[in-house]
Short mmCIF file of C-alpha atoms and ligand atoms in Angstrom, two decimals:
data_model
loop_
_atom_site.label_atom_id
_atom_site.label_comp_id
_atom_site.label_asym_id
_atom_site.label_seq_id
_atom_site.Cartn_x
_atom_site.Cartn_y
_atom_site.Cartn_z
CA MET U 1 -39.14 -5.48 29.82
CA PRO U 2 -37.43 -2.37 31.17
CA LYS U 3 -34.24 -1.41 29.37
CA LYS U 4 -31.08 -0.79 31.33
CA LEU U 5 -29.34 2.59 31.28
CA PHE U 6 -25.85 3.14 32.63
CA ILE U 7 -24.58 6.73 32.85
CA LYS U 8 -21.02 7.58 33.83
CA THR U 9 -20.39 11.23 34.63
CA TYR U 10 -17.09 13.10 34.41
CA GLY U 11 -16.22 16.74 35.08
CA CYS U 12 -18.16 19.46 36.82
CA GLN U 13 -21.46 19.56 38.70
CA MET U 14 -23.23 20.79 35.58
CA ASN U 15 -22.53 17.41 34.05
CA VAL U 16 -23.95 15.75 37.17
CA TYR U 17 -27.11 17.79 36.72
CA ASP U 18 -27.26 17.00 32.99
CA SER U 19 -26.86 13.27 33.64
CA GLY U 20 -29.86 13.37 35.97
CA ARG U 21 -31.91 15.11 33.32
CA MET U 22 -30.87 12.57 30.68
CA ALA U 23 -32.15 9.80 32.95
CA ASP U 24 -35.43 11.76 33.35
CA LEU U 25 -35.73 12.09 29.55
CA LEU U 26 -35.15 8.40 28.91
CA ALA U 27 -37.37 7.06 31.72
CA PRO U 28 -40.61 7.36 29.66
CA LEU U 29 -38.94 5.19 27.01
CA GLY U 30 -38.55 2.40 29.54
CA TYR U 31 -34.92 2.98 30.53
CA GLU U 32 -34.06 2.28 34.17
CA ALA U 33 -30.73 3.26 35.71
CA THR U 34 -28.23 0.52 36.61
CA LEU U 35 -24.98 0.78 38.52
CA THR U 36 -22.71 -1.16 36.15
CA PRO U 37 -22.30 -1.19 32.35
CA GLU U 38 -22.50 -5.00 32.12
CA GLY U 39 -25.73 -5.92 30.37
CA ALA U 40 -26.79 -2.30 29.82
CA ASP U 41 -28.86 -1.52 26.72
CA LEU U 42 -27.64 2.07 26.65
CA VAL U 43 -24.39 3.40 28.09
CA ILE U 44 -23.90 7.16 28.22
CA LEU U 45 -20.51 8.67 29.00
CA ASN U 46 -21.10 12.29 29.99
CA THR U 47 -17.66 13.72 29.41
CA CYS U 48 -15.34 16.60 30.36
CA HIS U 49 -12.81 18.34 28.11
CA ILE U 50 -11.31 20.79 30.60
CA ARG U 51 -7.84 19.20 30.79
CA GLU U 52 -6.12 16.64 28.57
CA LYS U 53 -6.26 13.94 31.25
CA ALA U 54 -10.01 14.41 31.67
CA ALA U 55 -10.58 13.97 27.93
CA GLU U 56 -8.32 10.92 27.63
CA LYS U 57 -10.27 9.07 30.34
CA VAL U 58 -13.16 8.82 27.89
CA TYR U 59 -11.13 6.91 25.33
CA SER U 60 -9.86 4.49 28.00
CA GLU U 61 -13.44 3.89 29.13
CA LEU U 62 -14.53 3.27 25.54
CA GLY U 63 -11.74 0.70 25.30
CA ARG U 64 -13.12 -1.08 28.37
CA LEU U 65 -16.68 -1.00 27.01
CA ARG U 66 -15.81 -2.57 23.66
CA PRO U 67 -15.58 -6.19 24.85
CA LEU U 68 -18.84 -5.76 26.80
CA LYS U 69 -20.56 -4.52 23.67
CA GLU U 70 -19.13 -7.39 21.61
CA GLU U 71 -20.20 -9.93 24.21
CA ARG U 72 -23.70 -8.49 24.16
CA ALA U 73 -23.82 -8.76 20.36
CA ARG U 74 -22.65 -12.38 20.50
CA LEU U 75 -25.63 -13.14 22.72
CA GLY U 76 -27.94 -11.55 20.16
CA GLY U 77 -28.48 -8.27 22.05
CA ARG U 78 -27.29 -4.74 21.50
CA MET U 79 -25.48 -2.30 23.76
CA MET U 80 -25.71 1.20 22.43
CA ILE U 81 -22.86 3.53 23.43
CA ALA U 82 -23.47 7.27 23.54
CA VAL U 83 -20.94 9.99 24.31
CA ALA U 84 -22.38 13.22 25.69
CA GLY U 85 -20.89 16.34 27.28
CA CYS U 86 -17.91 18.49 26.45
CA VAL U 87 -15.64 15.93 24.72
CA ALA U 88 -18.57 15.04 22.47
CA GLN U 89 -18.97 18.70 21.60
CA ALA U 90 -15.27 19.35 21.03
CA GLU U 91 -14.25 16.16 19.26
CA GLY U 92 -17.47 14.79 17.75
CA GLU U 93 -16.24 14.00 14.24
CA GLU U 94 -12.78 12.91 15.38
CA MET U 95 -14.30 10.62 17.94
CA ILE U 96 -16.32 8.73 15.35
CA ALA U 97 -13.08 8.00 13.50
CA ARG U 98 -11.05 7.21 16.61
CA ALA U 99 -13.65 5.12 18.46
CA PRO U 100 -15.96 3.23 16.07
CA VAL U 101 -17.54 1.58 19.11
CA VAL U 102 -19.54 4.81 19.61
CA ASP U 103 -23.14 4.81 18.25
CA LEU U 104 -24.26 8.27 19.27
CA ILE U 105 -22.62 11.62 19.99
CA VAL U 106 -24.61 14.40 21.61
CA GLY U 107 -23.46 17.81 22.84
CA PRO U 108 -24.40 19.61 26.07
CA GLN U 109 -26.97 21.84 24.35
CA THR U 110 -28.81 19.14 22.38
CA TYR U 111 -29.30 16.31 24.83
CA HIS U 112 -33.01 17.15 25.11
CA ARG U 113 -33.19 15.42 21.71
CA LEU U 114 -31.89 12.13 23.15
CA PRO U 115 -35.10 10.10 22.74
CA GLU U 116 -35.20 10.91 19.02
CA LEU U 117 -31.43 10.43 18.64
CA VAL U 118 -31.50 7.04 20.34
CA ALA U 119 -34.29 5.95 17.98
CA ARG U 120 -32.28 7.17 15.00
CA ALA U 121 -29.14 5.42 16.21
CA HIS U 122 -31.09 2.16 16.44
CA ARG U 123 -31.90 2.41 12.74
CA ALA U 124 -28.62 3.92 11.52
CA ALA U 125 -25.71 1.99 10.10
CA GLY U 126 -23.01 4.39 11.38
CA ALA U 127 -22.82 6.77 14.32
CA VAL U 128 -25.40 9.53 14.82
CA LEU U 129 -24.04 12.97 15.73
CA ASP U 130 -25.79 16.05 17.14
CA THR U 131 -23.51 18.80 18.39
CA ASP U 132 -25.56 21.83 17.32
CA PHE U 133 -25.98 24.97 19.31
CA PRO U 134 -29.73 25.09 18.65
CA SER U 135 -31.75 28.29 18.84
CA GLU U 136 -34.26 26.61 21.17
CA SER U 137 -33.21 26.14 24.78
CA LYS U 138 -32.89 22.56 25.95
CA PHE U 139 -34.48 23.64 29.25
CA ASP U 140 -37.78 24.26 27.46
CA HIS U 141 -37.77 20.67 26.23
CA LEU U 142 -36.76 18.77 29.35
CA PRO U 143 -39.44 16.90 31.29
CA GLU U 144 -40.62 18.50 34.52
CA THR U 145 -40.11 15.63 36.86
CA GLN U 146 -36.67 15.13 38.23
CA ALA U 147 -35.44 12.11 40.07
CA VAL U 148 -34.43 13.40 43.51
CA ASP U 149 -31.53 11.72 45.22
CA GLY U 150 -31.51 12.71 48.89
CA PRO U 151 -31.97 16.07 50.63
CA THR U 152 -29.51 18.05 48.47
CA ALA U 153 -29.88 18.85 44.78
CA PHE U 154 -28.24 20.74 41.96
CA LEU U 155 -30.22 23.18 39.84
CA SER U 156 -28.68 24.57 36.64
CA ILE U 157 -29.73 28.19 36.19
CA GLN U 158 -27.13 29.44 33.74
CA GLU U 159 -25.11 27.85 30.97
CA GLY U 160 -22.17 28.70 28.81
CA CYS U 161 -19.59 31.43 29.03
CA ASP U 162 -18.71 34.60 27.13
CA LYS U 163 -15.53 35.33 29.09
CA PHE U 164 -13.01 33.47 26.93
CA CYS U 165 -10.17 33.01 29.40
CA THR U 166 -7.32 32.09 27.08
CA PHE U 167 -6.76 28.63 28.64
CA CYS U 168 -10.36 27.44 28.74
CA VAL U 169 -12.52 25.26 26.47
CA VAL U 170 -15.85 26.00 28.14
CA PRO U 171 -16.95 28.85 25.82
CA TYR U 172 -16.44 26.46 22.90
CA THR U 173 -18.00 23.35 24.42
CA ARG U 174 -20.95 24.93 26.22
CA GLY U 175 -21.54 27.87 23.94
CA ALA U 176 -22.71 31.41 24.71
CA GLU U 177 -23.90 32.55 28.09
CA PHE U 178 -27.59 31.89 28.71
CA SER U 179 -29.71 32.54 31.81
CA ARG U 180 -32.91 30.61 32.47
CA PRO U 181 -35.95 32.75 33.34
CA ALA U 182 -36.59 33.23 37.07
CA ALA U 183 -40.06 31.67 36.93
CA ALA U 184 -38.70 28.37 35.57
CA ILE U 185 -35.98 28.30 38.24
CA LEU U 186 -38.42 29.04 41.06
CA ALA U 187 -40.81 26.37 39.80
CA GLU U 188 -38.02 23.79 39.64
CA ALA U 189 -36.87 24.76 43.15
CA ARG U 190 -40.41 24.32 44.50
CA ARG U 191 -40.68 20.90 42.87
CA LEU U 192 -37.37 19.84 44.39
CA VAL U 193 -38.45 20.98 47.86
CA ALA U 194 -41.78 19.17 47.47
CA ALA U 195 -39.78 16.01 46.70
CA GLY U 196 -37.83 16.36 49.96
CA VAL U 197 -34.87 18.58 49.07
CA ALA U 198 -33.66 20.95 51.81
CA GLU U 199 -30.54 22.36 50.13
CA ILE U 200 -30.17 23.54 46.53
CA THR U 201 -26.89 24.38 44.84
CA LEU U 202 -27.47 26.69 41.90
CA LEU U 203 -25.19 25.85 39.00
CA GLY U 204 -23.66 27.69 36.09
CA GLN U 205 -20.26 27.97 34.44
CA ASN U 206 -20.58 31.62 35.47
CA VAL U 207 -23.45 31.33 37.87
CA ASN U 208 -23.16 34.84 39.27
CA ALA U 209 -23.37 36.29 35.75
CA TRP U 210 -27.00 35.09 35.82
CA HIS U 211 -29.39 37.90 34.94
CA GLY U 212 -32.77 36.83 33.78
CA GLU U 213 -36.30 37.62 33.03
CA GLY U 214 -38.27 38.17 36.24
CA PRO U 215 -41.63 36.42 36.71
CA GLY U 216 -43.57 39.64 36.02
CA GLY U 217 -41.27 40.79 33.19
CA GLY U 218 -38.26 43.07 33.66
CA SER U 219 -34.76 41.93 34.39
CA TRP U 220 -33.61 40.41 37.69
CA SER U 221 -30.11 40.37 39.13
CA PHE U 222 -28.67 37.18 40.58
CA ALA U 223 -29.03 38.62 44.10
CA ARG U 224 -32.73 39.23 43.47
CA LEU U 225 -33.13 35.62 42.37
CA LEU U 226 -31.43 34.47 45.60
CA HIS U 227 -33.82 36.58 47.67
CA ALA U 228 -36.79 35.06 45.83
CA LEU U 229 -35.48 31.51 46.32
CA ALA U 230 -34.99 32.21 50.03
CA GLU U 231 -38.78 32.75 50.20
CA VAL U 232 -39.53 29.20 49.01
CA PRO U 233 -40.96 27.48 52.10
CA GLY U 234 -38.91 24.45 53.14
CA LEU U 235 -35.80 25.49 51.22
CA GLU U 236 -33.37 25.68 54.13
CA ARG U 237 -30.06 26.11 52.42
CA LEU U 238 -28.80 27.76 49.24
CA ARG U 239 -25.41 27.58 47.60
CA TYR U 240 -24.13 28.55 44.18
CA THR U 241 -21.14 27.65 42.04
CA THR U 242 -18.99 28.56 40.05
CA SER U 243 -18.55 32.29 40.24
CA HIS U 244 -16.34 34.76 38.46
CA PRO U 245 -14.78 37.64 40.44
CA ARG U 246 -15.96 40.12 37.78
CA ASP U 247 -19.60 39.27 38.46
CA MET U 248 -19.61 39.71 42.26
CA ALA U 249 -22.07 42.63 42.14
CA ASP U 250 -22.67 44.86 45.17
CA ASP U 251 -26.16 43.46 45.79
CA LEU U 252 -24.76 39.92 45.65
CA ILE U 253 -22.09 40.72 48.23
CA ALA U 254 -24.75 42.32 50.43
CA ALA U 255 -26.98 39.23 50.01
CA HIS U 256 -24.33 37.18 51.81
CA GLY U 257 -24.98 39.22 54.95
CA ARG U 258 -28.75 39.24 54.54
CA ILE U 259 -29.99 35.87 53.36
CA GLU U 260 -29.95 33.35 56.18
CA GLN U 261 -30.35 30.41 53.81
CA LEU U 262 -27.27 31.40 51.82
CA MET U 263 -24.46 29.27 53.23
CA PRO U 264 -21.16 30.92 54.23
CA TYR U 265 -19.03 29.24 51.60
CA LEU U 266 -17.98 30.76 48.29
CA HIS U 267 -16.03 29.17 45.46
CA LEU U 268 -14.46 32.11 43.67
CA PRO U 269 -11.61 31.09 41.34
CA VAL U 270 -8.75 33.54 40.85
CA GLN U 271 -6.38 31.23 38.86
CA SER U 272 -3.18 33.21 39.56
CA GLY U 273 -1.77 35.87 41.86
CA SER U 274 0.35 37.52 39.16
CA ASP U 275 -1.10 40.49 37.28
CA ALA U 276 0.94 39.69 34.15
CA ILE U 277 -0.44 36.14 34.08
CA LEU U 278 -3.98 37.26 34.89
CA LYS U 279 -3.74 39.63 31.94
CA ALA U 280 -2.44 36.91 29.63
CA MET U 281 -5.29 34.69 30.85
CA ASN U 282 -7.78 37.43 29.92
CA ARG U 283 -9.25 37.29 33.43
CA ARG U 284 -9.86 41.05 33.43
CA HIS U 285 -9.12 41.51 37.13
CA SER U 286 -5.88 42.06 39.04
CA ALA U 287 -4.65 40.23 42.14
CA ASP U 288 -5.44 43.33 44.23
CA ASP U 289 -8.96 43.50 42.77
CA TYR U 290 -9.41 40.00 44.11
CA ARG U 291 -7.98 40.90 47.54
CA ARG U 292 -10.32 43.89 47.82
CA LEU U 293 -13.26 41.83 46.69
CA VAL U 294 -12.67 39.16 49.34
CA GLU U 295 -12.34 41.90 51.94
CA ARG U 296 -15.75 43.27 50.97
CA ILE U 297 -17.35 39.80 50.97
CA ARG U 298 -15.90 39.18 54.43
CA GLY U 299 -17.25 42.55 55.48
CA ALA U 300 -20.74 41.31 54.61
CA ARG U 301 -20.27 37.81 56.02
CA PRO U 302 -17.24 37.60 58.34
CA ASP U 303 -17.24 33.81 58.74
CA ILE U 304 -17.42 33.03 55.02
CA ALA U 305 -15.18 30.15 53.92
CA MET U 306 -13.38 31.02 50.69
CA SER U 307 -12.60 28.40 48.07
CA CYS U 308 -10.60 28.80 44.88
CA ASP U 309 -9.13 27.33 41.68
CA PHE U 310 -5.52 27.85 40.57
CA ILE U 311 -3.57 27.03 37.43
CA VAL U 312 0.21 26.71 37.66
CA GLY U 313 2.54 26.77 34.68
CA PHE U 314 0.43 28.93 32.42
CA PRO U 315 2.58 29.89 29.36
CA GLY U 316 5.18 32.51 30.32
CA GLU U 317 4.73 32.03 34.11
CA SER U 318 8.06 32.97 35.73
CA ASP U 319 9.28 32.10 39.24
CA ALA U 320 8.28 35.61 40.32
CA ASP U 321 4.77 35.14 38.89
CA PHE U 322 4.43 31.92 40.82
CA VAL U 323 5.68 33.53 44.04
CA ALA U 324 2.95 36.16 43.56
CA THR U 325 0.40 33.33 43.55
CA LEU U 326 1.81 31.93 46.81
CA LYS U 327 1.65 35.43 48.27
CA LEU U 328 -2.00 35.84 47.31
CA VAL U 329 -2.83 32.48 48.91
CA SER U 330 -1.03 33.50 52.13
CA ASP U 331 -2.84 36.85 52.17
CA ILE U 332 -6.33 35.44 51.68
CA GLY U 333 -6.34 32.10 53.52
CA PHE U 334 -8.54 29.55 51.76
CA ALA U 335 -10.71 26.95 53.44
CA SER U 336 -10.37 24.75 50.37
CA ALA U 337 -9.00 24.94 46.84
CA PHE U 338 -8.37 23.05 43.64
CA SER U 339 -5.12 23.51 41.78
CA PHE U 340 -4.07 22.22 38.39
CA LYS U 341 -1.12 22.15 36.04
CA TYR U 342 -1.86 24.15 32.93
CA SER U 343 -3.03 21.80 30.19
CA PRO U 344 -2.93 23.17 26.62
CA ARG U 345 -6.37 22.70 25.07
CA PRO U 346 -6.87 22.51 21.32
CA GLY U 347 -8.36 25.67 19.83
CA THR U 348 -7.71 27.91 22.85
CA PRO U 349 -5.40 30.94 22.40
CA ALA U 350 -2.91 29.98 25.15
CA SER U 351 -2.24 26.55 23.65
CA GLY U 352 -0.48 28.22 20.71
CA GLU U 353 1.79 30.31 23.00
CA ALA U 354 5.49 29.76 22.40
CA ARG U 355 6.58 30.09 26.05
CA GLN U 356 5.13 26.84 27.41
CA VAL U 357 6.40 25.95 30.89
CA ASP U 358 8.44 22.80 31.38
CA GLU U 359 6.54 19.84 32.82
CA THR U 360 8.92 19.35 35.77
CA VAL U 361 8.61 23.04 36.69
CA LYS U 362 4.84 22.71 36.60
CA SER U 363 5.03 19.69 38.91
CA GLU U 364 7.30 21.48 41.39
CA ARG U 365 5.05 24.54 41.48
CA LEU U 366 1.94 22.43 41.89
CA ALA U 367 3.50 20.57 44.83
CA ALA U 368 4.53 23.82 46.54
CA LEU U 369 1.13 25.41 46.04
CA GLN U 370 -0.73 22.32 47.21
CA GLN U 371 1.39 22.17 50.34
CA LEU U 372 0.40 25.71 51.26
CA LEU U 373 -3.27 25.22 50.37
CA GLY U 374 -3.31 21.90 52.23
CA ALA U 375 -1.97 23.57 55.39
CA GLN U 376 -4.66 26.26 55.16
CA HIS U 377 -7.34 23.63 54.64
CA ASP U 378 -6.14 21.66 57.69
CA ALA U 379 -6.00 24.79 59.83
CA PHE U 380 -9.52 25.72 58.81
CA ASN U 381 -10.84 22.26 59.68
CA HIS U 382 -8.97 22.20 63.00
CA SER U 383 -10.49 25.56 63.93
CA MET U 384 -13.87 23.78 64.00
CA VAL U 385 -12.93 21.36 66.79
CA GLY U 386 -15.05 22.04 69.86
CA ARG U 387 -17.59 24.09 67.91
CA THR U 388 -21.20 23.11 67.33
CA LEU U 389 -22.25 23.29 63.70
CA PRO U 390 -25.63 22.76 62.05
CA VAL U 391 -25.22 19.71 59.82
CA LEU U 392 -27.64 18.64 57.09
CA PHE U 393 -27.46 14.84 57.08
CA GLU U 394 -27.53 13.58 53.50
CA ARG U 395 -26.26 9.97 53.41
CA HIS U 396 -25.34 6.92 55.47
CA GLY U 397 -21.77 6.55 56.71
CA ARG U 398 -19.53 3.55 56.25
CA GLN U 399 -20.17 2.35 59.77
CA ASP U 400 -23.54 1.20 61.03
CA GLY U 401 -25.57 3.92 62.67
CA GLN U 402 -23.50 6.71 61.16
CA LEU U 403 -24.87 9.58 59.11
CA ILE U 404 -22.82 11.99 56.99
CA GLY U 405 -23.79 15.54 56.22
CA ARG U 406 -22.39 18.96 55.43
CA SER U 407 -21.58 21.88 57.68
CA PRO U 408 -22.49 25.39 56.47
CA TYR U 409 -18.85 25.58 55.25
CA LEU U 410 -19.36 22.50 53.05
CA GLN U 411 -17.23 20.26 55.24
CA ALA U 412 -18.28 16.61 55.40
CA VAL U 413 -19.25 15.83 59.02
CA TYR U 414 -20.09 12.37 60.33
CA ALA U 415 -21.69 11.34 63.58
CA THR U 416 -23.63 8.49 65.13
CA ALA U 417 -27.24 9.47 64.54
CA ALA U 418 -30.69 7.90 64.23
CA PRO U 419 -31.74 7.18 60.61
CA ALA U 420 -34.75 9.46 61.16
CA LEU U 421 -32.36 12.43 61.19
CA MET U 422 -31.57 11.92 57.50
CA GLY U 423 -32.53 15.07 55.62
CA ARG U 424 -32.67 17.12 58.82
CA ILE U 425 -30.41 19.91 60.02
CA VAL U 426 -28.99 18.90 63.37
CA PRO U 427 -26.46 20.56 65.71
CA VAL U 428 -23.27 18.51 65.84
CA THR U 429 -20.27 19.18 68.07
CA VAL U 430 -17.01 18.65 66.22
CA LEU U 431 -14.67 16.29 68.08
CA GLU U 432 -11.88 15.78 65.59
CA ALA U 433 -10.64 17.12 62.24
CA LYS U 434 -9.60 14.43 59.74
CA PRO U 435 -7.96 15.22 56.39
CA ASN U 436 -11.24 15.26 54.43
CA SER U 437 -13.95 15.29 57.05
CA LEU U 438 -14.91 16.19 60.60
CA ALA U 439 -15.89 13.66 63.23
CA GLY U 440 -18.66 14.87 65.50
CA ALA U 441 -21.25 13.93 68.07
CA LEU U 442 -24.86 15.01 68.31
CA THR U 443 -25.35 17.74 70.84
CA PRO U 444 -27.69 16.50 73.59
CA ALA U 445 -29.48 19.85 74.05
CA ALA U 446 -30.22 19.74 70.34
CA GLY U 447 -33.34 21.67 69.31
CA ALA U 448 -32.32 25.14 70.46
CA VAL U 449 -29.45 25.66 68.02
CA SER U 450 -30.50 26.89 64.61
CA GLN U 451 -28.41 26.56 61.48
CA HIS U 452 -28.31 30.32 61.23
CA MET U 453 -26.54 30.88 64.51
CA GLU U 454 -23.39 31.89 62.69
CA VAL U 455 -24.92 34.82 60.80
CA GLY U 456 -23.25 38.07 61.71
CA ALA U 457 -20.92 36.27 64.12
N1 LIG B 501 -16.20 28.74 35.20
C1 LIG B 501 -15.24 28.54 36.18
C2 LIG B 501 -14.28 27.42 35.95
C3 LIG B 501 -14.58 26.32 35.03
S1 LIG B 501 -13.31 25.17 34.78
C4 LIG B 501 -14.44 29.82 36.35
O1 LIG B 501 -14.53 30.71 35.58
O2 LIG B 501 -13.68 29.91 37.26
C5 LIG B 501 -12.75 24.72 36.39
C6 LIG B 501 -11.32 25.01 36.61
O3 LIG B 501 -10.50 24.23 35.77
C7 LIG B 501 -10.91 26.44 36.32
O4 LIG B 501 -11.22 27.31 37.36
C8 LIG B 501 -9.43 26.30 36.11
O5 LIG B 501 -8.71 26.45 37.32
C9 LIG B 501 -9.26 24.87 35.60
N2 LIG B 501 -8.90 24.86 34.19
C10 LIG B 501 -9.63 25.30 33.15
N3 LIG B 501 -8.94 25.15 31.99
C11 LIG B 501 -7.74 24.61 32.32
C12 LIG B 501 -6.59 24.23 31.57
N4 LIG B 501 -6.53 24.40 30.27
N5 LIG B 501 -5.55 23.70 32.26
C13 LIG B 501 -5.60 23.53 33.58
N6 LIG B 501 -6.64 23.87 34.34
C14 LIG B 501 -7.72 24.40 33.72
FE1 LIG B 502 -13.61 29.13 31.44
FE2 LIG B 502 -12.97 31.60 32.10
FE3 LIG B 502 -15.45 31.02 31.29
FE4 LIG B 502 -14.57 30.17 33.66
S1 LIG B 502 -14.85 32.32 33.03
S2 LIG B 502 -15.70 28.98 32.15
S3 LIG B 502 -12.44 29.74 33.26
S4 LIG B 502 -13.61 30.92 30.05
FE1 LIG B 503 -15.66 19.78 31.99
FE2 LIG B 503 -17.44 20.75 30.37
FE3 LIG B 503 -17.76 20.99 32.97
S1 LIG B 503 -15.28 20.76 30.04
S2 LIG B 503 -15.67 21.13 33.68
S3 LIG B 503 -17.75 19.11 31.84
S4 LIG B 503 -18.30 22.48 31.42
#
């Protein structure tokens, strides 16, 4: 009898990648993925600790799982509940006390030990905990095969962070920066393409800080890795996320003008437009550094769509600091952005700051910033109407006969299209811009338009 595995994923794309690998690890033990927790033999919550709300969601979910677990026990079965990811790492011991329903706690750097941990948890009376930062890399212990889900895939190439922004938990939950060797990344990319993947998004908490061992020895830069990946036959599109402004090296900027497969979309968080706040955040760049950087990136790839993250209400943020953020947003013009109220995180330097910003001020600033960013996002999407964009169809739409895909600028585009076009890059003329997607129609004279038509435009 196959055992049922339910995984719920919170947080960033790296967690999405990790959840896939956990399923790969558990498949040889007879675990098959299910879509609901009811009746599952093993439930894994792969958690995020980045903001307080994200972390609290885990405890609510555990509350909902408890009756399911009890019901299962009444019927003579057992539902094992595991918590993985960044909350597991940050709150392991506390969690055992606060949520006795949990059988197993495993951190982001030890989940390759899941098969052994699950076996131990079956035998153990209390909860089993593994939140080490082991000397071995989990990547060396993960199985090769990876379940592929459609024509796009994530590939983690870098983990952890040594930057220690004063608001952020990631250096504590994910540990020190680590780059996978180029050969392992290239091999994984080839396997993904062989399984039908056309677009790979390279992942890392600081993906552009990647610098690794080259296949023949010696050290490679991230740009060199991108050039090598672009040579993989059948790999049509490349993206990477998330980047730090400090790691946008010259050869990486140049790569945006040279590598056709590299899509013209860059998520490059700045967090604030005020130099005083950037300094207090330990970002180690100024607002003008960021402006100049974007100018150079646009010099290499004029049509690049810029995306960003912002935090409002960081301790000590004055009205003038906030206005500087609005100014930076107006100066740059973002195609998309995420913005958050500062959330004090246990153990981070900024959480102990005396000058915390009032909650209502944070809310007002967030609303003002989101209004501006929303207007820029709408303007960007409206500028696409009438244009023909190469769209990689990746899933079925809500309506019959509809396919949904992504433009080079990461916009969701839907159109009526034959199912055979799934996984293909097809020219689509944009008819209408909706708040979160573009409505389009297939261009009759299809074939001639390549996805790279925008390069150097
Ligand atoms: N590695 C990425 C970001 C990882 S976290 C980078 O360096 O940019 C994703 C985003 O969450 C951050 O960019 C930041 O905007 C937000 N964030 C992180 N910690 C936060 C906190 N304590 N409160 C509010 N937002 C936070
Ligand atoms: Fe967090 Fe800063 Fe590292 Fe990004 S660079 S993960 S925000 S500490
Ligand atoms: Fe969250 Fe951890 Fe990612 S805190 S954002 S899941 S690295």
